[in-house]
Every structure is written in structure tokens, then in C-alpha cells.
Amino acid sequence: SRLAEGTPRRSIHLSNIVEQRVFKDNEIISTPKRGRPKKIVRDEDEDYSPKKSVQKTPTRTRRSSTTTKAATTPSKGITTATTTPMTPSQKMKKIRAGELSPSMQQRTDLPVKDSSKSELQLAREQLHVSVVPKSLPCREREFENIYAFLEGKIQDQCGGCMYVSGVPGTGKTATVTGVIRTLQKLATQNELPAFEYLEINGMRLTEPRQAYVQIYKQLTGKTVSWEQAHALLEKRFTTPAPRRVTTVLLVDELDILCNRRQDVVYNLLDWPTKSAAKLVVVTIANTMDLPERLLMGKVTSRLGLTRLTFQPYSHKQLQEIVTARLGGSEAFKGEAVQLVARKVAAVSGDARRALDICRRATEIADMAAVKCVTMLHVQQALAEMIASAKVQAIRNCSRMEQIFLQAVAAEVTRTGVEETTFMGVYQQVETIAAFMGVTFPPPGRALRLCSKLGAERLIISEHSRNDLFQKILLNVSADDIHYALRVAEMVN
Amino acid sequence: MPEADKELVSIRRFLKERLQRDYTTLRGYAEERSNVRLLLQRTAEMGESNSLLLIGPRGSGKTTLINAVLADVLLNKSFGENTLVVHLDGNLHTDDRVALKSITVQMQLENAADGKVFGSFAENLAFLLQCLKAGGKHSKSVVFILEEFDLFCAHHNQTLLYNLFDVSQSAQAPICVLGVTCRLDVIELLEKRVKSRFSHRQVFLFPSSQRFEEYVELCKDLLSLPTGNSLLLAAERFSNLQKIQSEALYCSRNHFDPGEYGFSPRVRETWNKQVGKVLATQQARSTLQALYDFDISEAYLKNFLFRLVAHLRPQSPHITAEKMAAVGSQFEGDDKIELLCGLSVLELCLIIAIKHHSEIYDRDPFNFEIIYARFSKFAKVSTTMQAVERSIVLKAFEHLRIAELIMPLSGGAGGGVGKVQKEFEMHKLALTYGQIQNCVQRYQALPTEVAQWAQSSLI
């Protein structure tokens, strides 16, 4: 905001200096390394493709391009780069300039064709979480809401904020990106003013300030330090420029961007208030009361009250989602889908969970060599994925470990407190072992049992440095121990 | 060296190498193994993205299962050429920065050159995500193997886990995230958005040698020599693994090579017969039963068998039940009693004084002065301990302290040392009375006076 107070002329001047300095920095970094032996013997055409259209803000295109061209020496142009292999540091320079597109290694053989897949396989592919449908079922109202907000802001050419919340897996990001995709389509058909779309994700940043770098990178393709990126963004959003296009910024995982100073969140939410910016910010997070709980007053005030909450899916909605994914396929029995929907809706209402369980059920049906997923397969998948393996773990302990667990439970009953010490447990162990007619290993080896059970987290124990005085907590319930050891005996 | 001795040396080497370096042979776990295998195959062939957690107690063969599956699938070309395997270990990659550099190197991305990664942490993360995003069904599948998965959960914000799971749940390059951990409640460590992105497939590995008979069978299997045919098969499999030469299966370099060994049928039969006979005896079975009662994991049994096999000498070329019992009794011993028996009589007297004090005052803490007073009461009336000076006793007390038979109350060294003089610092006894009793019985040449005083604190 400080830059805005100066005359526009001055700030332009300043930015030119910054840019030139950036370029010179890179030169200085790369020159001494050029003498290194060229280690990379890879075909240049494959991994290097000059970026054709660097996205730039309309205001900066002309100015910055002149400065860059003036500073570039012709010998280092693209023509030489294609003929000789680059050293890694030259390559890194290209990456920072956004001229080298990141690429993955390609497969040697082609992926399997759709026509050769069975119906179960097709269903499994359709059920994968990554296959986002064009229109999300059961989120029509939220779609309308966000669409109306964004369209209004774009039409009015003003800025604003919105806060979207909801537990994970309720379709927040999918709905917002869906709205933006629709708007972008309208913009290409000239039914809506053109706008730019930027997105950042808090969890994909190593620290909150990298948000500036990522936003600037999506504008120009260049990677600069966050201080420079901050200054450049500040200049862009605070100086009025004719023919500035509206920018829509999606901020996912907002809570990660909050640090103690909250300067990043403040900046992101403060820019829309500037008349020059034409910035619309959509923020997404999990908790509904995040603005009140975590953010400072001035930030909450800027975030505004345009809020939207995504409720967890009910079992009917989950069922509709899964059947929509399946399309007209006969791979699933109707009641099987219903069972998944009811079980998941009762726990979390997470769509990812339901889809994953359905996918696992198709795998089980595949192994059973049938073509249709029935209730039994779904039940098996549910048992696997909503797993509680503690009883099984206790049953698979060795005899001494089982005695040790019983002793911990007995000591808890004796003392009445949850926390026991090793010494008390060992006394109980000796009693139980004498009762059962076995000899128990000495305390040193009992410590080994203790740390073994602690590694599995059946009990919580301290470091065995404190020997007889370490504190032991039971991490499973005493009933589980009883059930695992007694009921198993009775069945046998 | 005579022929028979050479044979024994070769058998011993074979058994030792098989116990220590056979990283890819897995016994049991048919269902779990096919589950993991199918998952990896679908990732490689169909380009599906998946995630899985392999959970089981320590020593239950989690890493071996992965090695076995990888050795299996890497042999067919369509897997080897379409997949990159990235190994990460929570103990080595202690934060996301280190882990990310290792991923960049192992995936041979463009900002890595000969093991050196350019750019900062933030740049590396952004570049990796861009690469994965640029990929699709046509790019190679990546299998991430995260050993000690629970340690990755302790990283700041769980950035790496979030991003890996997020890629596996979006339309990007096909990846498979395979976490390996021994904690049963590892899912509770994940943040809620990471947990939502995880596909909740958990494969539990509990040692299946639940019944003792299977354990004896396993022991027999580990000790007996295989037939020539199975040796050939194993050798062929191993040489195939050597051919892959890929970084994906890093354990293949120093793997057990069964092709080096050949046993004549006569040697094999006599050896196996002997092993079978020994394992049928009551003594051997009771030794194994004691091991089995303590720890059912294969690692523990292998440890035992290595000690047993290492005792094979040309003078005593057979495995016998007595040898097994001897090694078994080594396993069962109490090391602290050994330590106690190595103390001098003066130190033992102090321990007895501590024991009397603890018995009278119900494990109240003590300091040097208290124990010295109790000791001098005994020393005055004894005929052997009268001339001992106070400084000698203090030295003995310090000796007990650094051997951690007595421990300071504060726990840490910095706790009370600065404030309290060393004669007055409070301690607690890190032994049970049973251990002291045992030691007094086993101590060599203990003066009768001390033995009597140990019985009762009245003098």
C-alpha cells in the first residue's frame, strides 16, 4: 500500500530497476558455473520446449519485454540452447524463467485401451476420486450460490471476498473449480467479460509467504523471491491501470496461510478492497468459524460475511453420487450402493470415502471372479476399510505379551488410576504368571516386551531408560483385552 | 582341510547367509501379498492411482513383503519400464526438505543433476508438483514407498503426505503411495484433510505362526538344506534379479546367492535327517517353546538360529538338542544379575543396605548419608569391613550410580547436581528385591557375614 501513495511514474521506474536487478542476479549466478563440464547428455528436444505464450498482465507486457530484450545477449538465445546441451545451472535458470516446462518421463508402451476393459474395470475407473464429473450431483444450490457471486463480481468489475467452509470431502474445491470452468467457457464465448484465474493451495506451500511467489508465477511464469513477488504484486494491484482484467483468486486451505503475524492473509484480503485491483478472492477452509477463531479483527472484517457452508453428504446424496458415477452400468447392486452410502454417511459424509469403498468392493468382486458387486463384497470392503485391528493384534501377541497386557489391566483395576508404573505391573505379572503356572522372564526382558507392545501402540510407554519407574498407559480398552483373550479361548 | 570339514564350512556359510541376507523370500501371507501385488500391477498397467498402508508389529516381514512383491513384478518388463520406484525412509528423511530432494533425485527430474538438486525447498516442491500435474495416463507410474510412515506424520504441516495423497486423488500422473509402519493407530496421526485423501486401504500383517507346530516347522525350514532343484530355481530367480540392476530393488546388490552352493544328496539327507531328529526331541521343543512364548516373530527365531549355527565346528559338526538348550538359556538369562555378580563385596554391601532401607521405608528414596550410616552400623560389628574409609564407600556409591543400578530422582543429570551436594542427592533403586536375592545366592565367595546380613537387617 505504500507504493500506491507514490506517483505511478515513480513506481514504474522502481519496478524496472527491480527487474533489471533480477536479471543481473541470474547472470552473476550462472557465469562462473558455465566453465563446468557438461554432465547432461540428454536429447535437448525432449525436455526443453520454449514456452510459447507466457501469460502476462496487459499492463506489463510492453514495458517489461523491452527491458528484457535489451539485456539479453544474442549469443545466449534459443538457437544456441537447442544445439548445445545446457549445464544444470543454465537449466535451472530456464526453469526459474518459466521457459522450460516441467515434464514427466513417458511410458514405453501405450496404456490399455478402453475397449478391452471389462465392465467391472470400467466401473472402477469411473469410481476413482480423480474422475470429477462435469456437473456435481447434489451440489446444485451451492453451485448457484458461488456462480451468482462470481458472475456478479465479474460483471460489476469490482472486487470482493467469499469464504467457503465444510468438512473434507464435501465437494468444495470441485464445485468452485466447476463454477470457474463454466465462467471461463462463457468468457470465451464473449458472453462475459474476460477474467484471469489464479489458484493457490496453502498445503502446497512450504511457508505462507510463498503464496506471493506462486501467484506471481501464475501471472508471468517467472520464479522470483517472495520479497520481489510481493512488491510486484503490490504494484499490480494498487496502481490503477486502464484495461485491467478482473482476476479471480482461489485460496485453498486458508488456515495454513495464517501465521502469527497474519500479514499474508491480510494482504490477500486487503487487495480486493483497493479500487484498482479488480480482484475477487474465494477462500476455502474446513472449519466454519475460522475467521472468528484464528484471524485478527481487521482480517475478519475484510473477509466479509459472504459465506457458504458445505454440509456433509447425507446417505441419499451419497447414493446419488455413486449411482451417477456408475452411469447406466449394471456392475453394482442397488442395495450394495445403499449400504455403502448409509455406512459412510453415518461416520463422516465424505464422498471420497464412499467412492474408495466402492472401488475396493469392485476389486473384491474381481478376485471372486464375478461380474456384479453384491452386498457380501461391500460388507467385506467395509470391514477392511473401517478397520479396527486391535483385537486381532492382541490375539496375535505372544503368550508373555498377553500376560503383560492382562497385568497392566489388572494394575489399572487395582490402583484405580489409568497410569501405572512398570514396577507395579511387574508385580501383577508375577502374580498372574504364578497363577497360570508359567515362569515369567526377568525384568530386563519384560522391558523388552513392554517396548515391543509400545511400538505397536497397544500400550503407551516411556523410554526404557527409566527402567522400573517408567509409566505405562493402556492404549486399548481393558474390555478389548478381555474379549480377545477370553472369547477366543471359549470359541476354541 | 579334510572333505567333511569343508562340507561343514559350506553348510554353515549357507545357513548363515540364508538367515541374514535373504531379503526377498517371504513365508505365508498369501492373501496380503497378492493384495499388494495386484495394487502395484494396476498402478503400473492401468495407470490407477492408489494408496495403501502396511501395518504390522516389528519383525513381522513388512519390508520383506514389499521386497518380495517388487522382485516379483520387476521381472516382467511392462512393470519395469513403465514404473519408477521411489524409496523413502522416515528415519533417513527426517524432514520434508530432505525427502523432497531425495524424491527429485530418484525421479530424475530436470532440476537434479547427478544427485545434486538445484533450488530451494519451495522451488523443489513447486517443481515436483508441476511435473506430476503435467503428467497423465501417458506418463510413467511412480510408486512411493514410505517406510516408517508414522515419522512422516510428524513433519511440519504434513506437507509431503498431503501432496502425495492429493496427487493420488486427482487427475495427474498415476502414483501409488505405500506406507509401511508398525503403529496400529497411525491413521489417527493424520490431519483430517490428509486422512480424507487417504484411501483407507490397510493391510495388516500379523505373524501367522500362531500355533506352535507351525513355529517348529518354520525352524526346521530355516535349518534344513534345500533340494538341488529348488536351489537351481532360487539361483535362477536371483540371477534374474541381478539382471534388473535397477535402483528400485536396492537390496539385490548384496543378496544371498543360492547358486554358489551345491550339496551332494548324501550330505543333504544326513543333515536334514539329523535336524528332523533333533527337532523331534523333547528338550529342543521345550527350548523352542520358551522362545515362542516370549516372542513369536521370525526375527527373534532367526537371531537364535544364527547363534546356534555359528557354534557349528568341525569338532562338533551336528546340531544337537543340548546346544539348542545352551543357546536358549543364554537368551533367557538376566543381564542385570550378571552385572550385580561382577560388583565388589563393598558395592554389594551397599546394595544390601539400600535394599534394607527400601524394605523398611517402602521404597522411599535414599542418599549416600543414609546408606552410609546403615552400612557403618554393619561394618562396625563385622570383622571384614571395619577399616573401610568413607571416601572409598563414596567411590563405590558412585560406581553403582554410573552403572545405573541406582538412579537419581530427577532423572536427568542437570536436575539436582548443581544445587545438591553429591552425598545428599536423593536416589532410587533400579532393581527388584528378587534380583538382589538371586545375586546374593549366585555370588562367588561371598563372606558369610554379608550373606547373613542380607537375610535380615537386624545386626
PDB file of C-alpha atoms in Angstrom, chain B residues 296-429:
ATOM      1  CA  ILE B 296       6.627 -65.177  18.075  1.00  0.00           C
ATOM      2  CA  SER B 297       8.354 -63.007  15.485  1.00  0.00           C
ATOM      3  CA  GLU B 298      10.576 -64.596  12.890  1.00  0.00           C
ATOM      4  CA  ALA B 299      13.356 -62.100  13.582  1.00  0.00           C
ATOM      5  CA  TYR B 300      13.747 -63.442  17.120  1.00  0.00           C
ATOM      6  CA  LEU B 301      13.929 -67.037  15.929  1.00  0.00           C
ATOM      7  CA  LYS B 302      16.467 -66.107  13.265  1.00  0.00           C
ATOM      8  CA  ASN B 303      18.573 -64.408  15.902  1.00  0.00           C
ATOM      9  CA  PHE B 304      18.513 -67.598  17.933  1.00  0.00           C
ATOM     10  CA  LEU B 305      19.336 -69.786  14.962  1.00  0.00           C
ATOM     11  CA  PHE B 306      22.249 -67.599  13.918  1.00  0.00           C
ATOM     12  CA  ARG B 307      23.812 -68.025  17.336  1.00  0.00           C
ATOM     13  CA  LEU B 308      23.162 -71.746  17.083  1.00  0.00           C
ATOM     14  CA  VAL B 309      24.616 -72.141  13.592  1.00  0.00           C
ATOM     15  CA  ALA B 310      27.683 -70.102  14.494  1.00  0.00           C
ATOM     16  CA  HIS B 311      28.579 -72.808  17.017  1.00  0.00           C
ATOM     17  CA  LEU B 312      28.972 -75.463  14.333  1.00  0.00           C
ATOM     18  CA  ARG B 313      32.614 -76.536  14.462  1.00  0.00           C
ATOM     19  CA  PRO B 314      34.385 -79.437  12.760  1.00  0.00           C
ATOM     20  CA  GLN B 315      34.867 -80.956  16.226  1.00  0.00           C
ATOM     21  CA  SER B 316      31.099 -80.967  16.861  1.00  0.00           C
ATOM     22  CA  PRO B 317      29.514 -80.910  13.424  1.00  0.00           C
ATOM     23  CA  HIS B 318      25.909 -81.598  14.412  1.00  0.00           C
ATOM     24  CA  ILE B 319      23.122 -79.513  15.767  1.00  0.00           C
ATOM     25  CA  THR B 320      22.047 -81.148  18.982  1.00  0.00           C
ATOM     26  CA  ALA B 321      19.301 -80.502  21.491  1.00  0.00           C
ATOM     27  CA  GLU B 322      21.911 -79.713  24.147  1.00  0.00           C
ATOM     28  CA  LYS B 323      23.381 -76.959  22.014  1.00  0.00           C
ATOM     29  CA  MET B 324      19.961 -75.522  21.468  1.00  0.00           C
ATOM     30  CA  ALA B 325      19.276 -75.600  25.174  1.00  0.00           C
ATOM     31  CA  ALA B 326      22.594 -73.878  25.863  1.00  0.00           C
ATOM     32  CA  VAL B 327      21.865 -71.033  23.459  1.00  0.00           C
ATOM     33  CA  GLY B 328      18.299 -70.876  24.762  1.00  0.00           C
ATOM     34  CA  SER B 329      19.495 -70.446  28.337  1.00  0.00           C
ATOM     35  CA  GLN B 330      21.742 -67.614  27.153  1.00  0.00           C
ATOM     36  CA  PHE B 331      18.643 -65.955  25.775  1.00  0.00           C
ATOM     37  CA  GLU B 332      16.692 -66.354  28.986  1.00  0.00           C
ATOM     38  CA  GLY B 333      19.281 -65.055  31.400  1.00  0.00           C
ATOM     39  CA  ASP B 334      19.031 -61.828  33.352  1.00  0.00           C
ATOM     40  CA  ASP B 335      21.872 -59.492  32.451  1.00  0.00           C
ATOM     41  CA  LYS B 336      21.440 -57.320  35.481  1.00  0.00           C
ATOM     42  CA  ILE B 337      22.222 -60.224  37.766  1.00  0.00           C
ATOM     43  CA  GLU B 338      25.418 -60.792  35.800  1.00  0.00           C
ATOM     44  CA  LEU B 339      26.247 -57.156  36.378  1.00  0.00           C
ATOM     45  CA  LEU B 340      25.492 -57.494  40.098  1.00  0.00           C
ATOM     46  CA  CYS B 341      27.722 -60.549  40.387  1.00  0.00           C
ATOM     47  CA  GLY B 342      30.598 -58.524  38.986  1.00  0.00           C
ATOM     48  CA  LEU B 343      30.435 -55.982  41.818  1.00  0.00           C
ATOM     49  CA  SER B 344      32.922 -55.986  44.666  1.00  0.00           C
ATOM     50  CA  VAL B 345      31.796 -57.047  48.131  1.00  0.00           C
ATOM     51  CA  LEU B 346      31.771 -53.427  49.285  1.00  0.00           C
ATOM     52  CA  GLU B 347      29.424 -52.428  46.484  1.00  0.00           C
ATOM     53  CA  LEU B 348      27.264 -55.431  47.185  1.00  0.00           C
ATOM     54  CA  CYS B 349      27.116 -54.411  50.845  1.00  0.00           C
ATOM     55  CA  LEU B 350      25.865 -51.006  49.770  1.00  0.00           C
ATOM     56  CA  ILE B 351      23.228 -52.620  47.572  1.00  0.00           C
ATOM     57  CA  ILE B 352      22.129 -54.734  50.541  1.00  0.00           C
ATOM     58  CA  ALA B 353      21.975 -51.646  52.707  1.00  0.00           C
ATOM     59  CA  ILE B 354      19.862 -49.947  50.047  1.00  0.00           C
ATOM     60  CA  LYS B 355      17.624 -52.976  49.924  1.00  0.00           C
ATOM     61  CA  HIS B 356      17.130 -52.925  53.715  1.00  0.00           C
ATOM     62  CA  HIS B 357      16.357 -49.236  53.597  1.00  0.00           C
ATOM     63  CA  SER B 358      13.873 -49.732  50.771  1.00  0.00           C
ATOM     64  CA  GLU B 359      12.169 -52.621  52.536  1.00  0.00           C
ATOM     65  CA  ILE B 360      11.802 -50.737  55.796  1.00  0.00           C
ATOM     66  CA  TYR B 361      10.640 -47.458  54.275  1.00  0.00           C
ATOM     67  CA  ASP B 362       8.663 -48.942  51.398  1.00  0.00           C
ATOM     68  CA  ARG B 363      10.859 -47.818  48.500  1.00  0.00           C
ATOM     69  CA  ASP B 364      11.485 -44.348  49.846  1.00  0.00           C
ATOM     70  CA  PRO B 365      14.347 -42.558  48.119  1.00  0.00           C
ATOM     71  CA  PHE B 366      17.726 -42.501  49.817  1.00  0.00           C
ATOM     72  CA  ASN B 367      21.002 -40.632  49.676  1.00  0.00           C
ATOM     73  CA  PHE B 368      24.596 -41.505  50.429  1.00  0.00           C
ATOM     74  CA  GLU B 369      24.462 -40.435  54.064  1.00  0.00           C
ATOM     75  CA  ILE B 370      21.513 -42.660  54.866  1.00  0.00           C
ATOM     76  CA  ILE B 371      23.089 -45.649  53.195  1.00  0.00           C
ATOM     77  CA  TYR B 372      26.494 -44.952  54.723  1.00  0.00           C
ATOM     78  CA  ALA B 373      25.017 -44.835  58.219  1.00  0.00           C
ATOM     79  CA  ARG B 374      23.242 -48.137  57.616  1.00  0.00           C
ATOM     80  CA  PHE B 375      26.418 -49.630  56.166  1.00  0.00           C
ATOM     81  CA  SER B 376      28.672 -48.447  59.025  1.00  0.00           C
ATOM     82  CA  LYS B 377      26.322 -49.985  61.547  1.00  0.00           C
ATOM     83  CA  PHE B 378      27.062 -53.292  59.863  1.00  0.00           C
ATOM     84  CA  ALA B 379      30.752 -52.568  59.252  1.00  0.00           C
ATOM     85  CA  LYS B 380      31.441 -51.788  62.910  1.00  0.00           C
ATOM     86  CA  VAL B 381      30.310 -55.201  64.071  1.00  0.00           C
ATOM     87  CA  SER B 382      31.623 -57.133  61.107  1.00  0.00           C
ATOM     88  CA  THR B 383      35.146 -58.469  61.129  1.00  0.00           C
ATOM     89  CA  THR B 384      35.952 -57.774  57.491  1.00  0.00           C
ATOM     90  CA  MET B 385      34.638 -54.285  56.816  1.00  0.00           C
ATOM     91  CA  GLN B 386      35.969 -52.273  59.754  1.00  0.00           C
ATOM     92  CA  ALA B 387      38.813 -50.446  58.047  1.00  0.00           C
ATOM     93  CA  VAL B 388      36.898 -49.082  55.066  1.00  0.00           C
ATOM     94  CA  GLU B 389      37.166 -45.328  54.740  1.00  0.00           C
ATOM     95  CA  ARG B 390      34.298 -43.053  53.889  1.00  0.00           C
ATOM     96  CA  SER B 391      35.834 -41.892  50.602  1.00  0.00           C
ATOM     97  CA  ILE B 392      36.153 -45.477  49.409  1.00  0.00           C
ATOM     98  CA  VAL B 393      32.495 -46.085  50.143  1.00  0.00           C
ATOM     99  CA  LEU B 394      31.581 -42.896  48.312  1.00  0.00           C
ATOM    100  CA  LYS B 395      33.561 -44.076  45.314  1.00  0.00           C
ATOM    101  CA  ALA B 396      31.697 -47.382  45.425  1.00  0.00           C
ATOM    102  CA  PHE B 397      28.407 -45.499  45.614  1.00  0.00           C
ATOM    103  CA  GLU B 398      29.344 -43.506  42.547  1.00  0.00           C
ATOM    104  CA  HIS B 399      30.231 -46.717  40.814  1.00  0.00           C
ATOM    105  CA  LEU B 400      26.731 -48.024  41.451  1.00  0.00           C
ATOM    106  CA  ARG B 401      25.303 -44.798  40.138  1.00  0.00           C
ATOM    107  CA  ILE B 402      27.088 -44.800  36.802  1.00  0.00           C
ATOM    108  CA  ALA B 403      26.210 -48.454  36.310  1.00  0.00           C
ATOM    109  CA  GLU B 404      22.583 -47.272  36.657  1.00  0.00           C
ATOM    110  CA  LEU B 405      21.806 -49.716  39.424  1.00  0.00           C
ATOM    111  CA  ILE B 406      20.664 -46.678  41.365  1.00  0.00           C
ATOM    112  CA  MET B 407      19.182 -43.693  39.598  1.00  0.00           C
ATOM    113  CA  PRO B 408      18.898 -40.060  40.663  1.00  0.00           C
ATOM    114  CA  LEU B 409      15.382 -38.961  41.485  1.00  0.00           C
ATOM    115  CA  SER B 410      15.303 -36.144  38.968  1.00  0.00           C
ATOM    116  CA  GLY B 411      16.112 -38.416  36.087  1.00  0.00           C
ATOM    117  CA  GLY B 412      18.358 -36.040  34.188  1.00  0.00           C
ATOM    118  CA  ALA B 413      21.924 -35.177  35.144  1.00  0.00           C
ATOM    119  CA  GLY B 414      21.163 -31.465  35.252  1.00  0.00           C
ATOM    120  CA  GLY B 415      18.296 -31.869  37.736  1.00  0.00           C
ATOM    121  CA  GLY B 416      19.786 -31.669  41.180  1.00  0.00           C
ATOM    122  CA  VAL B 417      23.511 -31.766  40.612  1.00  0.00           C
ATOM    123  CA  GLY B 418      24.021 -28.037  40.696  1.00  0.00           C
ATOM    124  CA  LYS B 419      22.152 -27.467  43.911  1.00  0.00           C
ATOM    125  CA  VAL B 420      22.630 -30.573  45.994  1.00  0.00           C
ATOM    126  CA  GLN B 421      25.967 -31.975  47.059  1.00  0.00           C
ATOM    127  CA  LYS B 422      26.599 -35.433  45.793  1.00  0.00           C
ATOM    128  CA  GLU B 423      26.449 -37.048  49.240  1.00  0.00           C
ATOM    129  CA  PHE B 424      22.959 -35.650  49.733  1.00  0.00           C
ATOM    130  CA  GLU B 425      21.392 -36.251  46.368  1.00  0.00           C
ATOM    131  CA  MET B 426      18.357 -38.494  46.549  1.00  0.00           C
ATOM    132  CA  HIS B 427      18.310 -41.727  44.582  1.00  0.00           C
ATOM    133  CA  LYS B 428      16.031 -44.628  43.842  1.00  0.00           C
ATOM    134  CA  LEU B 429      16.844 -48.291  43.422  1.00  0.00           C
TER     135      LEU B 429
END
